[in-house]
PDB file of C-alpha atoms in Angstrom:
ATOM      1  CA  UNK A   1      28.253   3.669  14.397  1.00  0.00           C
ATOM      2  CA  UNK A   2      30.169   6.045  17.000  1.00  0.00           C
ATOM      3  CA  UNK A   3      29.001   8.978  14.908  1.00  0.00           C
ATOM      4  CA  UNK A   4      25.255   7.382  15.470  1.00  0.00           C
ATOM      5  CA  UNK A   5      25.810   7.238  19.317  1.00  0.00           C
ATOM      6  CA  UNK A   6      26.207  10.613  19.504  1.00  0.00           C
ATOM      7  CA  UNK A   7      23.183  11.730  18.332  1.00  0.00           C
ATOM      8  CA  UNK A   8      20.402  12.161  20.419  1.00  0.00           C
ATOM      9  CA  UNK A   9      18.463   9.195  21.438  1.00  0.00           C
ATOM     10  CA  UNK A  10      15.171  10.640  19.487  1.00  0.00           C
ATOM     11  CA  UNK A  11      17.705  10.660  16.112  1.00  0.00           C
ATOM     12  CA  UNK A  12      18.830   7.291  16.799  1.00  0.00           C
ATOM     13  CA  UNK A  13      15.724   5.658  17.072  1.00  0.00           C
ATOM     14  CA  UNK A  14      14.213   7.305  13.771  1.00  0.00           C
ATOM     15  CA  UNK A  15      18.126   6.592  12.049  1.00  0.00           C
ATOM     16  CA  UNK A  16      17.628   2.875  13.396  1.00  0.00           C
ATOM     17  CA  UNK A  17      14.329   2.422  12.293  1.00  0.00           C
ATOM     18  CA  UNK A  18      15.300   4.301   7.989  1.00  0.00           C
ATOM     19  CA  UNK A  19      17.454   1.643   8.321  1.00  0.00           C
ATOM     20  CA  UNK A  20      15.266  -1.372   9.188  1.00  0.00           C
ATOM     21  CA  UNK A  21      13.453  -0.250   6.462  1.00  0.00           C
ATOM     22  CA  UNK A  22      16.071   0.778   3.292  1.00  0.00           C
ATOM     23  CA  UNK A  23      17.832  -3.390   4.612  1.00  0.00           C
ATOM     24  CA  UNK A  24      14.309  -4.707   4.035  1.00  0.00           C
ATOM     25  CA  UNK A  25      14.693  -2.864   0.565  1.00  0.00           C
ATOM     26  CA  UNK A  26      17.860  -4.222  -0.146  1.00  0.00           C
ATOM     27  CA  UNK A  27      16.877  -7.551   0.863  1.00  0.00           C
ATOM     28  CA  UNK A  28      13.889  -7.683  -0.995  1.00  0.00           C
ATOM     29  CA  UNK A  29      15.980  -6.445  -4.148  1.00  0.00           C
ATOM     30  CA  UNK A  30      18.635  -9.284  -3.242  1.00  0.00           C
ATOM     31  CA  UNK A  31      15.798 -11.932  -3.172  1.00  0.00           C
ATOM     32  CA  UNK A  32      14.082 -10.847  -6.333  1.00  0.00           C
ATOM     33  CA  UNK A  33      17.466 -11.291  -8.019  1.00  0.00           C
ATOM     34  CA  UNK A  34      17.952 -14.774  -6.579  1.00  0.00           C
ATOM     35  CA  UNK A  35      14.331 -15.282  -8.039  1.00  0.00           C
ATOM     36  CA  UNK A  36      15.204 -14.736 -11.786  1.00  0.00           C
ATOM     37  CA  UNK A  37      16.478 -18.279 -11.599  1.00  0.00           C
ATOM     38  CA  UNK A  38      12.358 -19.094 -11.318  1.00  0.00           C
ATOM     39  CA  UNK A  39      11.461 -17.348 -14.582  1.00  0.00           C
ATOM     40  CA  UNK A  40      11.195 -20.739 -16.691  1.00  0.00           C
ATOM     41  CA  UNK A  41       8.175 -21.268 -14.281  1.00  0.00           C
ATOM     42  CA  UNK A  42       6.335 -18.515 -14.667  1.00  0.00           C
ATOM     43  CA  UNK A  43       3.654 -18.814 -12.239  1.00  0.00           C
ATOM     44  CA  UNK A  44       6.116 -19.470  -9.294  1.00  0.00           C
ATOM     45  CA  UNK A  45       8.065 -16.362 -10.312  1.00  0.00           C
ATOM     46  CA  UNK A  46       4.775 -14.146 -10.201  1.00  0.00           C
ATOM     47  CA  UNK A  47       4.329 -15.314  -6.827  1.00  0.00           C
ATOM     48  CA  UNK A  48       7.639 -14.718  -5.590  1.00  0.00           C
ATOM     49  CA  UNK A  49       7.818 -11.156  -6.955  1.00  0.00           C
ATOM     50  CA  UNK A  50       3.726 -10.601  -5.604  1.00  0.00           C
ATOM     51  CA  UNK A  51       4.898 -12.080  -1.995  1.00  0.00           C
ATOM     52  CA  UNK A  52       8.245 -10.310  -1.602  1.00  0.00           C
ATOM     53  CA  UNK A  53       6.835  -6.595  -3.034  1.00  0.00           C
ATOM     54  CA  UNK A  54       3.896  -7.002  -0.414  1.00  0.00           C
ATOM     55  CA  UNK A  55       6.102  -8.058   1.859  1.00  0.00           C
ATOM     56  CA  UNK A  56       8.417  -4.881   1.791  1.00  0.00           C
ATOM     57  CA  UNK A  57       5.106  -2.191   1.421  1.00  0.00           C
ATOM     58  CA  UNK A  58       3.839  -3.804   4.451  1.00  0.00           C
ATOM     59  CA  UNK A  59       7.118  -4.095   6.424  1.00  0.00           C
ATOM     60  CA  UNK A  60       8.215  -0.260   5.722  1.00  0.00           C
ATOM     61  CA  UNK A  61       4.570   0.857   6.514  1.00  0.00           C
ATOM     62  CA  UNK A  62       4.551  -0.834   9.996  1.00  0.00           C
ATOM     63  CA  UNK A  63       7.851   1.689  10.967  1.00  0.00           C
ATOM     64  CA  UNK A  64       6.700   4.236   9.187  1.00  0.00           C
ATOM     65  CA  UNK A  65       3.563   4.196  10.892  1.00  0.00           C
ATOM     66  CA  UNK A  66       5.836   3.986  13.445  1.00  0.00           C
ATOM     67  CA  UNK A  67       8.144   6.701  12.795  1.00  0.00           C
ATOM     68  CA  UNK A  68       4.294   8.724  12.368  1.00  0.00           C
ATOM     69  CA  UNK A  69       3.581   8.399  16.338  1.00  0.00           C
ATOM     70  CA  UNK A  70       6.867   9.537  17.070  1.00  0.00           C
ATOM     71  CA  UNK A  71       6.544  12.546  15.504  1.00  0.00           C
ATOM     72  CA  UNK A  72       2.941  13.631  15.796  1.00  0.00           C
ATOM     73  CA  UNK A  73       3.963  17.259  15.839  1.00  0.00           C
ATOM     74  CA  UNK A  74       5.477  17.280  12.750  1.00  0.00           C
ATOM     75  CA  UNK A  75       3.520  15.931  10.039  1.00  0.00           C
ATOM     76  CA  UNK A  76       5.404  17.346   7.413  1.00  0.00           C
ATOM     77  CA  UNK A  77       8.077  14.936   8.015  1.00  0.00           C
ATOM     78  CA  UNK A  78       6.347  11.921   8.106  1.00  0.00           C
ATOM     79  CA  UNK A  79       4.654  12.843   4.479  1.00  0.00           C
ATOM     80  CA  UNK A  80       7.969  13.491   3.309  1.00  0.00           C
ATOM     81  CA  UNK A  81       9.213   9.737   4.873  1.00  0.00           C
ATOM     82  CA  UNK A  82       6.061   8.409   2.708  1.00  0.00           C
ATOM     83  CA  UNK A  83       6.578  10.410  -0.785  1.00  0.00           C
ATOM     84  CA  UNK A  84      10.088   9.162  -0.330  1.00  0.00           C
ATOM     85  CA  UNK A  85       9.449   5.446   0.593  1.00  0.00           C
ATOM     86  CA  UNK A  86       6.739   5.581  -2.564  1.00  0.00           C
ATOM     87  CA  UNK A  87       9.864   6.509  -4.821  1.00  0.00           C
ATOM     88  CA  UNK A  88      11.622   3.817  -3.403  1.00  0.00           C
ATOM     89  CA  UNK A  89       8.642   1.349  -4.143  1.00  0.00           C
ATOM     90  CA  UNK A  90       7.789   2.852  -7.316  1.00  0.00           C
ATOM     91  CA  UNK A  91      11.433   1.674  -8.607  1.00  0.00           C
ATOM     92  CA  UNK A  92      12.104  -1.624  -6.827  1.00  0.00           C
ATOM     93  CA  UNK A  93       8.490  -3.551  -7.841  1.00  0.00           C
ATOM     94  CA  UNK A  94       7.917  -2.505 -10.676  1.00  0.00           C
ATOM     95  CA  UNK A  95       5.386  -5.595 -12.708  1.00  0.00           C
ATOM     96  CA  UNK A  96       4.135  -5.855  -9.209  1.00  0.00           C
ATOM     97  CA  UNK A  97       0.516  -4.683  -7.526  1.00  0.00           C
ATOM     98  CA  UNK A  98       1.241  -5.329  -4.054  1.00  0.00           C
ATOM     99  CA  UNK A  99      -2.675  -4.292  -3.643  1.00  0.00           C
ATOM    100  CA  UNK A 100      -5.670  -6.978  -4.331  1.00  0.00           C
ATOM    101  CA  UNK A 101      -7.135  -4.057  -5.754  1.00  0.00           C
ATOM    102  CA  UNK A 102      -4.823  -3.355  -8.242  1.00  0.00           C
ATOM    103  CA  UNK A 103      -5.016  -7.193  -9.578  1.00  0.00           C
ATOM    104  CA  UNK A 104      -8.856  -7.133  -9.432  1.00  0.00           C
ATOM    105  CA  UNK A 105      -8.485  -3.822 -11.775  1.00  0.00           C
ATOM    106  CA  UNK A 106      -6.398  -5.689 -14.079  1.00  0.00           C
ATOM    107  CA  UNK A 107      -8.088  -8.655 -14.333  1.00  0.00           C
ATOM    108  CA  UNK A 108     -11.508  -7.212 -14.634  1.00  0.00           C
ATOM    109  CA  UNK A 109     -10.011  -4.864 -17.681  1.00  0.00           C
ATOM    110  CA  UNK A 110      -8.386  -8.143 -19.166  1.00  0.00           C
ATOM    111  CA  UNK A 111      -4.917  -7.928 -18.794  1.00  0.00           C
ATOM    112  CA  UNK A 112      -4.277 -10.769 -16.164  1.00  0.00           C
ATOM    113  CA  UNK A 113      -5.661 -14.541 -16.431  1.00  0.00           C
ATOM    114  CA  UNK A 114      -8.376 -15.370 -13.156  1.00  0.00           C
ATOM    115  CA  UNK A 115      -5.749 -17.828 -12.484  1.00  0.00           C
ATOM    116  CA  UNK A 116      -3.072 -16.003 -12.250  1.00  0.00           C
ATOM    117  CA  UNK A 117      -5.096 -13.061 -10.576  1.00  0.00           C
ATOM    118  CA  UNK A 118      -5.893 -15.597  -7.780  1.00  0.00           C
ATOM    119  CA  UNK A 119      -2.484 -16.657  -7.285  1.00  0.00           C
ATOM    120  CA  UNK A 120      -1.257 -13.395  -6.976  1.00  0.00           C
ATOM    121  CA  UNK A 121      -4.011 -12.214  -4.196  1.00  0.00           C
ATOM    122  CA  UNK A 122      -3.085 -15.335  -2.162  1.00  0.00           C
ATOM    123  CA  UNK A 123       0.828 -14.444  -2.502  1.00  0.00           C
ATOM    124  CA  UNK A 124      -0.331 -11.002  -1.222  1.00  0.00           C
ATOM    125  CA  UNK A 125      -2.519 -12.558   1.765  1.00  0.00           C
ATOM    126  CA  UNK A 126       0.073 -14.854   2.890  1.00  0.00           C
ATOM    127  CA  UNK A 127       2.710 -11.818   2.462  1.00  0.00           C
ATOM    128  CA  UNK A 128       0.835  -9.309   4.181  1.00  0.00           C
ATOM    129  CA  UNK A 129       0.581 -11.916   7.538  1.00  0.00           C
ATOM    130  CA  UNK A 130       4.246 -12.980   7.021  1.00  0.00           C
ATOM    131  CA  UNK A 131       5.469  -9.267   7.310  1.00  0.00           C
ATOM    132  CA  UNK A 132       3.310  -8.625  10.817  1.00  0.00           C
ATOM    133  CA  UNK A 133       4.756 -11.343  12.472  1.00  0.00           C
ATOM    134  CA  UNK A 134       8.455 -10.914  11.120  1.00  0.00           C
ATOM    135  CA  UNK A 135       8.287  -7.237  12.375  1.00  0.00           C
ATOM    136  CA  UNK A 136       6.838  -8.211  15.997  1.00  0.00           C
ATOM    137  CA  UNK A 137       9.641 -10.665  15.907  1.00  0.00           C
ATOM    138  CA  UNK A 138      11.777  -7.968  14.953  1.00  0.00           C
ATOM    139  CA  UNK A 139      10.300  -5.112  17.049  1.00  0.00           C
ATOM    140  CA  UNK A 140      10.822  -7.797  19.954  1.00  0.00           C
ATOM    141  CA  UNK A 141      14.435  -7.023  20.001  1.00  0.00           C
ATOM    142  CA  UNK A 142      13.670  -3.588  21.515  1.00  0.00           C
ATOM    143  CA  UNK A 143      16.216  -1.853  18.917  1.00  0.00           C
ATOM    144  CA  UNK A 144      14.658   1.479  19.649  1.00  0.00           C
ATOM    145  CA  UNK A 145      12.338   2.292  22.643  1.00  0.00           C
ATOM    146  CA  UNK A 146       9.186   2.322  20.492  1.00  0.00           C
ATOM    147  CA  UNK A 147       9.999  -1.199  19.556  1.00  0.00           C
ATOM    148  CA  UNK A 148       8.159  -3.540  21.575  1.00  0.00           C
ATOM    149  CA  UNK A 149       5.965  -6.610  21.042  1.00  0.00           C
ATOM    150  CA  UNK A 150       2.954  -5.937  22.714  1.00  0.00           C
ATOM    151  CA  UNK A 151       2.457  -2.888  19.997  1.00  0.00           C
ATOM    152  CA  UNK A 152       1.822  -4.879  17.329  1.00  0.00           C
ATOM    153  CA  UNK A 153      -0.302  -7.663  19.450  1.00  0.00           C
ATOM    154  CA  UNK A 154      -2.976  -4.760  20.364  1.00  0.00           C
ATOM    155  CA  UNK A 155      -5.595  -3.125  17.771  1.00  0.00           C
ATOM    156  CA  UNK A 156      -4.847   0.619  17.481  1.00  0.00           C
ATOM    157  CA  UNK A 157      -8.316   1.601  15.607  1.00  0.00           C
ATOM    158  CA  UNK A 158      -7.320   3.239  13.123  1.00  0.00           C
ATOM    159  CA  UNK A 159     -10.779   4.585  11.907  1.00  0.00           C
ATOM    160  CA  UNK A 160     -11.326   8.030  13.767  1.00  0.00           C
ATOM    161  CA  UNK A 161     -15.038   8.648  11.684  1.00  0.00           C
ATOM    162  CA  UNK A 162     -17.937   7.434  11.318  1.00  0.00           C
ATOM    163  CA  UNK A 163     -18.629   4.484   9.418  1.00  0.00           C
ATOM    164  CA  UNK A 164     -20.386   5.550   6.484  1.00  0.00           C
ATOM    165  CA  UNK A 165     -17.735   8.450   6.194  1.00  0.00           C
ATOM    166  CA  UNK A 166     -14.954   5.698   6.706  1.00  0.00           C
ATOM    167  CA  UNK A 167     -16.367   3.721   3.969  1.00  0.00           C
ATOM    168  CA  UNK A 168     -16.684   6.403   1.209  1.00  0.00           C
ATOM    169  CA  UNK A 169     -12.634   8.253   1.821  1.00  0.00           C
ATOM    170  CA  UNK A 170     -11.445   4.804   1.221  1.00  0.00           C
ATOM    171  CA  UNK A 171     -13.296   4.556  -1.927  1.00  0.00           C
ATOM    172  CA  UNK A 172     -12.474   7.770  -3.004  1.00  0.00           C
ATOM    173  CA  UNK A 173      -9.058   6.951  -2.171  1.00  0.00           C
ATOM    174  CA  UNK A 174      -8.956   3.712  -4.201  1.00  0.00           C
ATOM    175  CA  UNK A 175     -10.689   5.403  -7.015  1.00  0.00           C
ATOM    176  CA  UNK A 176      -8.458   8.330  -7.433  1.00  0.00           C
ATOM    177  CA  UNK A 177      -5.322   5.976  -6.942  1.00  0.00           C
ATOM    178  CA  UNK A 178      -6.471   3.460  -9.653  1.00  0.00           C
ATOM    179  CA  UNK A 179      -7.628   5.852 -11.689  1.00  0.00           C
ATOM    180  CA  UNK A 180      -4.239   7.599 -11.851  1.00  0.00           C
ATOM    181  CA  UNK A 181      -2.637   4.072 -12.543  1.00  0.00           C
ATOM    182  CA  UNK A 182      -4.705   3.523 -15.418  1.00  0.00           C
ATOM    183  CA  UNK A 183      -4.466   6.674 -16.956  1.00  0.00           C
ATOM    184  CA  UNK A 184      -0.658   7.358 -16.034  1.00  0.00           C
ATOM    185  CA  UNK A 185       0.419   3.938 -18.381  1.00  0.00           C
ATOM    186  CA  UNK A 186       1.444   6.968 -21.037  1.00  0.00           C
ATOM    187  CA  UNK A 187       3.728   9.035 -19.027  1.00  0.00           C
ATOM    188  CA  UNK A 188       7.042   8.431 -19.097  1.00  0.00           C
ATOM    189  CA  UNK A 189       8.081   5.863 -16.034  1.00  0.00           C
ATOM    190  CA  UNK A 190      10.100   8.363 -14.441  1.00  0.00           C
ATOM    191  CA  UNK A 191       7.916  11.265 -14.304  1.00  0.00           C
ATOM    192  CA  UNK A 192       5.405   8.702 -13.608  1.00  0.00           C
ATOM    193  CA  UNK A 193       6.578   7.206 -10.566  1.00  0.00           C
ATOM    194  CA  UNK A 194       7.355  11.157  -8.728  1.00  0.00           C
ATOM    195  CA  UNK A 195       3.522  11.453  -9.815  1.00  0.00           C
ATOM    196  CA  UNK A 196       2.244   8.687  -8.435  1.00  0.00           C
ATOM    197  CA  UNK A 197       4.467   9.367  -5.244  1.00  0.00           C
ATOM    198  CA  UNK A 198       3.085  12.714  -4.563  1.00  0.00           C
ATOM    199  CA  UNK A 199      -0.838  11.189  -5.339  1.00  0.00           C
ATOM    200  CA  UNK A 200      -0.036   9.001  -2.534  1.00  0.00           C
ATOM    201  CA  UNK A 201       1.377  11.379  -0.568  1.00  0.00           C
ATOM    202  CA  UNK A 202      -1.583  13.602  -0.827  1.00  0.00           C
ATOM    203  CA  UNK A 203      -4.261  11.068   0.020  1.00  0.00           C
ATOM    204  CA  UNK A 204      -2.066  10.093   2.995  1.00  0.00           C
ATOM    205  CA  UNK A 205      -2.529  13.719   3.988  1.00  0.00           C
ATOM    206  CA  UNK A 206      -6.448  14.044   2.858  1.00  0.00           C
ATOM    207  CA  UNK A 207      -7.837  10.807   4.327  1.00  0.00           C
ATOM    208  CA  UNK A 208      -4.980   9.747   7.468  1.00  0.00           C
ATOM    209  CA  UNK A 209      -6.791  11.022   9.935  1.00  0.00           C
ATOM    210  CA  UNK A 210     -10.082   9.244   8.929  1.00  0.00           C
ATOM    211  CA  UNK A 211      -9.118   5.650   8.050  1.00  0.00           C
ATOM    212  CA  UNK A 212      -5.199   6.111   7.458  1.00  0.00           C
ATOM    213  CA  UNK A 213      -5.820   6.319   3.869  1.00  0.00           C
ATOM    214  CA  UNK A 214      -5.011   3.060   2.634  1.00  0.00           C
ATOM    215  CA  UNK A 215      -6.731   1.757   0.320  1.00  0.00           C
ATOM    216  CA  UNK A 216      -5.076  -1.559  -0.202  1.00  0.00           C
ATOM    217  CA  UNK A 217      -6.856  -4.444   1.516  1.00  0.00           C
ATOM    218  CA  UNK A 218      -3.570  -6.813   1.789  1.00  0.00           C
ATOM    219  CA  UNK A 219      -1.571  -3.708   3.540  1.00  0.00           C
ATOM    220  CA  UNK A 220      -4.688  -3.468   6.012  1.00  0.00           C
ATOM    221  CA  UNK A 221      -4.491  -7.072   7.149  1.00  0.00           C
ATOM    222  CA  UNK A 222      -0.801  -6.809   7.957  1.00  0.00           C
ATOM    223  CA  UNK A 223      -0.999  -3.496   9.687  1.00  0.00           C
ATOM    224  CA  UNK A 224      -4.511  -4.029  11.380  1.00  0.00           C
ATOM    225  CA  UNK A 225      -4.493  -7.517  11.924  1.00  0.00           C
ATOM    226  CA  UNK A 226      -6.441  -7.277  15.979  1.00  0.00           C
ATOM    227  CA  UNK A 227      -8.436  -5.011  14.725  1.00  0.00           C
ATOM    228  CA  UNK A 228      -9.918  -7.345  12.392  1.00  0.00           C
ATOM    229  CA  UNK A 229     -10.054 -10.378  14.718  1.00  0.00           C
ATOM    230  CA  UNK A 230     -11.948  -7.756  17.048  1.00  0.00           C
ATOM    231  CA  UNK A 231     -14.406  -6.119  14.656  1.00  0.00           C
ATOM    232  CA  UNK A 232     -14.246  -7.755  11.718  1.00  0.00           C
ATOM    233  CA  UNK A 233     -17.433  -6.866  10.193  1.00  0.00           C
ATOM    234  CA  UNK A 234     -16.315  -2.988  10.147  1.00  0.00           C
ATOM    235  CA  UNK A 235     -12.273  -3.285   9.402  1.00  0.00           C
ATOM    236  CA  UNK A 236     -13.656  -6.012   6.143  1.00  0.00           C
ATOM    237  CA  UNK A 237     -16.230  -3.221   5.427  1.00  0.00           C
ATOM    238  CA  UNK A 238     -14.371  -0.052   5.878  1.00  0.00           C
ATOM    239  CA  UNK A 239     -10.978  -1.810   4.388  1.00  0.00           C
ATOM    240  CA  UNK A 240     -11.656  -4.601   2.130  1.00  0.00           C
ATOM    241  CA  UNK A 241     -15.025  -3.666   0.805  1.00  0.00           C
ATOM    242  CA  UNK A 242     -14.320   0.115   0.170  1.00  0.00           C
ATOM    243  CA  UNK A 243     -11.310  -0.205  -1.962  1.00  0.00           C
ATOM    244  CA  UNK A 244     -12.983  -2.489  -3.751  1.00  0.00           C
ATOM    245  CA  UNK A 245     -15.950  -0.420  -4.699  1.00  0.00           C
ATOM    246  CA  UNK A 246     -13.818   2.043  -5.530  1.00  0.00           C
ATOM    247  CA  UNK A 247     -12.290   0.322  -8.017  1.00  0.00           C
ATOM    248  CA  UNK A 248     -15.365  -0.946  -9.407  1.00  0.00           C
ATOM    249  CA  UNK A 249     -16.832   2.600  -9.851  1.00  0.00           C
ATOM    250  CA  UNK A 250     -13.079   3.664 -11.250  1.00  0.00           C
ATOM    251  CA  UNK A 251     -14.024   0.979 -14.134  1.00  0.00           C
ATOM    252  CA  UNK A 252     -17.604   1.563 -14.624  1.00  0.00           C
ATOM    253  CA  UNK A 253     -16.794   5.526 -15.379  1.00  0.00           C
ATOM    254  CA  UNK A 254     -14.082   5.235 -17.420  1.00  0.00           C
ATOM    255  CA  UNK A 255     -14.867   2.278 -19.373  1.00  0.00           C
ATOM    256  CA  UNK A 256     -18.555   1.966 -20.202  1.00  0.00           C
ATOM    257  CA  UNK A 257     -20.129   5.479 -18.595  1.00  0.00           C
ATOM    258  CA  UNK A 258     -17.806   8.263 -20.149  1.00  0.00           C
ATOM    259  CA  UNK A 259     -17.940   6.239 -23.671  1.00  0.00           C
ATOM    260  CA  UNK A 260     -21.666   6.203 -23.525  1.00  0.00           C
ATOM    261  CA  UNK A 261     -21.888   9.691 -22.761  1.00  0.00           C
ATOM    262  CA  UNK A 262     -19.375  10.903 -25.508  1.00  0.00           C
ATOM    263  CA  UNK A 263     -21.313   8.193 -27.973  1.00  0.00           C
ATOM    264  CA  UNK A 264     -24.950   9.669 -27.059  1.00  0.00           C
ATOM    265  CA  UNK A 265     -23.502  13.482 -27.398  1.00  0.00           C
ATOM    266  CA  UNK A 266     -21.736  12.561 -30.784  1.00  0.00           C
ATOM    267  CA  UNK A 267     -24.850  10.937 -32.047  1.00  0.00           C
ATOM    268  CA  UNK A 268     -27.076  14.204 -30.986  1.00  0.00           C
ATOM    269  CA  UNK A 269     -24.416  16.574 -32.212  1.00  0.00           C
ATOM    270  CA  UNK A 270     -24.811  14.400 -35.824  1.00  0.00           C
ATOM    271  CA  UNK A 271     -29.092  14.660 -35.824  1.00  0.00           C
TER     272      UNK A 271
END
């Protein structure tokens, strides 16, 4: 701690808030090992593992968006704060989406029951508004000078395009993401989570100055909340419908059109 105090007050805040976020990591890890004594009911375990992974992607990307507007002349470190943060995620929820998208991919390609799809999206939902109002509670403590209620009360628009332009990076976004998390099931988990990590990364850095790149419609709610109470029409557009298109498309290509195609040229290549 005395060490800490003698750093400059711009290194303490960003030290204080790495490590609000690694103890929200280590207590979600704490509470999904207090969970295992769920597993002979399966569906309440799902939705304990679904709610507390959401709830530590959403609580980690409120400071690190955070972190972001404290150092808006650096970018470089704030990617390197989110390829690290995506290790951290990649390792800690695994069997978890922690994105409505990613369940809608999985049930739509048959590997998840509706009913357990649905109870996993409204594990997410409640999640994703649990974590906003646990970090203005905590932000409301003033540990740092960024930290301070009324931030997280007022919409920040996050959208700095136009609409139609807003609407197609996050479906780009969501299909390259999903894409790469169906087609990545083959590579080795650890290679596969640094891949994933630096796919995020990059569409952080391709589409964050657009729409923030998120493509996840749960992490949205929780870090846009206002802004959907304000405009809702656009943020459940731009947000909710995007990613979800994206997905959609993902699934179309790589299931029925790219088949087809190698079918039709298979069958001419035989006449």
């Amino acid at each position: 701690m005395s060490a800490l105090l003698g750093l400059r007050p711009e290194v303490q805040d960003t030290c204080t808030s790495l490590g609000l976020m690694l103890l929200v990591v280590l207590l979600m890890g704490l509470a999904r090992v207090i969970s295992r004594r769920q597993r002979h009911r399966p569906t309440a375990h799902a939705f304990i593992l679904e709610f507390l992974a959401t709830f530590q992607l959403c609580c980690c990307t409120h400071e690190l968006q955070l972190l972001s507007e404290q150092e808006p002349a650096h970018p470089t470190w704030t990617l390197t704060l989110i390829y690290f943060f995506s290790l951290v995620h990649g390792l800690t929820l695994v069997g978890t989406a922690s994105n409505p998208c990613g369940v809608m991919m999985q049930m739509i390609l048959g590997g998840m029951s509706p009913e357990s799809g649905a109870m996993r999206l409204l594990a997410q939902l409640v999640s994703a508004l649990c974590s906003r109002y646990c970090v203005s509670a905590l932000w409301s403590l003033s540990l740092t000078k960024y930290h301070f209620n009324e931030r997280s009360l007022a919409c920040k628009n996050p959208i700095h395009t136009d609409m139609s332009k807003a609407i197609i990076t996050e479906a780009i976004c969501s299909f390259i993401f999903h894409s790469a998390l169906l087609h990545f099931q083959e590579v080795r988990a650890k290679l596969r989570i640094h891949l994933l990590a630096a796919l995020i990364t990059f569409l952080a850095y391709a589409g964050g100055s657009l729409t923030g790149a998120l493509f996840n419609p749960a992490l949205a709610l929780s870090l846009h909340f206002p802004c959907f109470d304000e405009s809702f029409y656009q943020f459940f557009v731009v947000y909710w419908i995007a990613p979800s298109l994206g997905v959609l498309l993902m699934i179309l290509t790589f299931s029925f059109f790219l088949p087809w195609l190698h079918n039709n040229q298979t069958t001419n290549k035989k006449e």
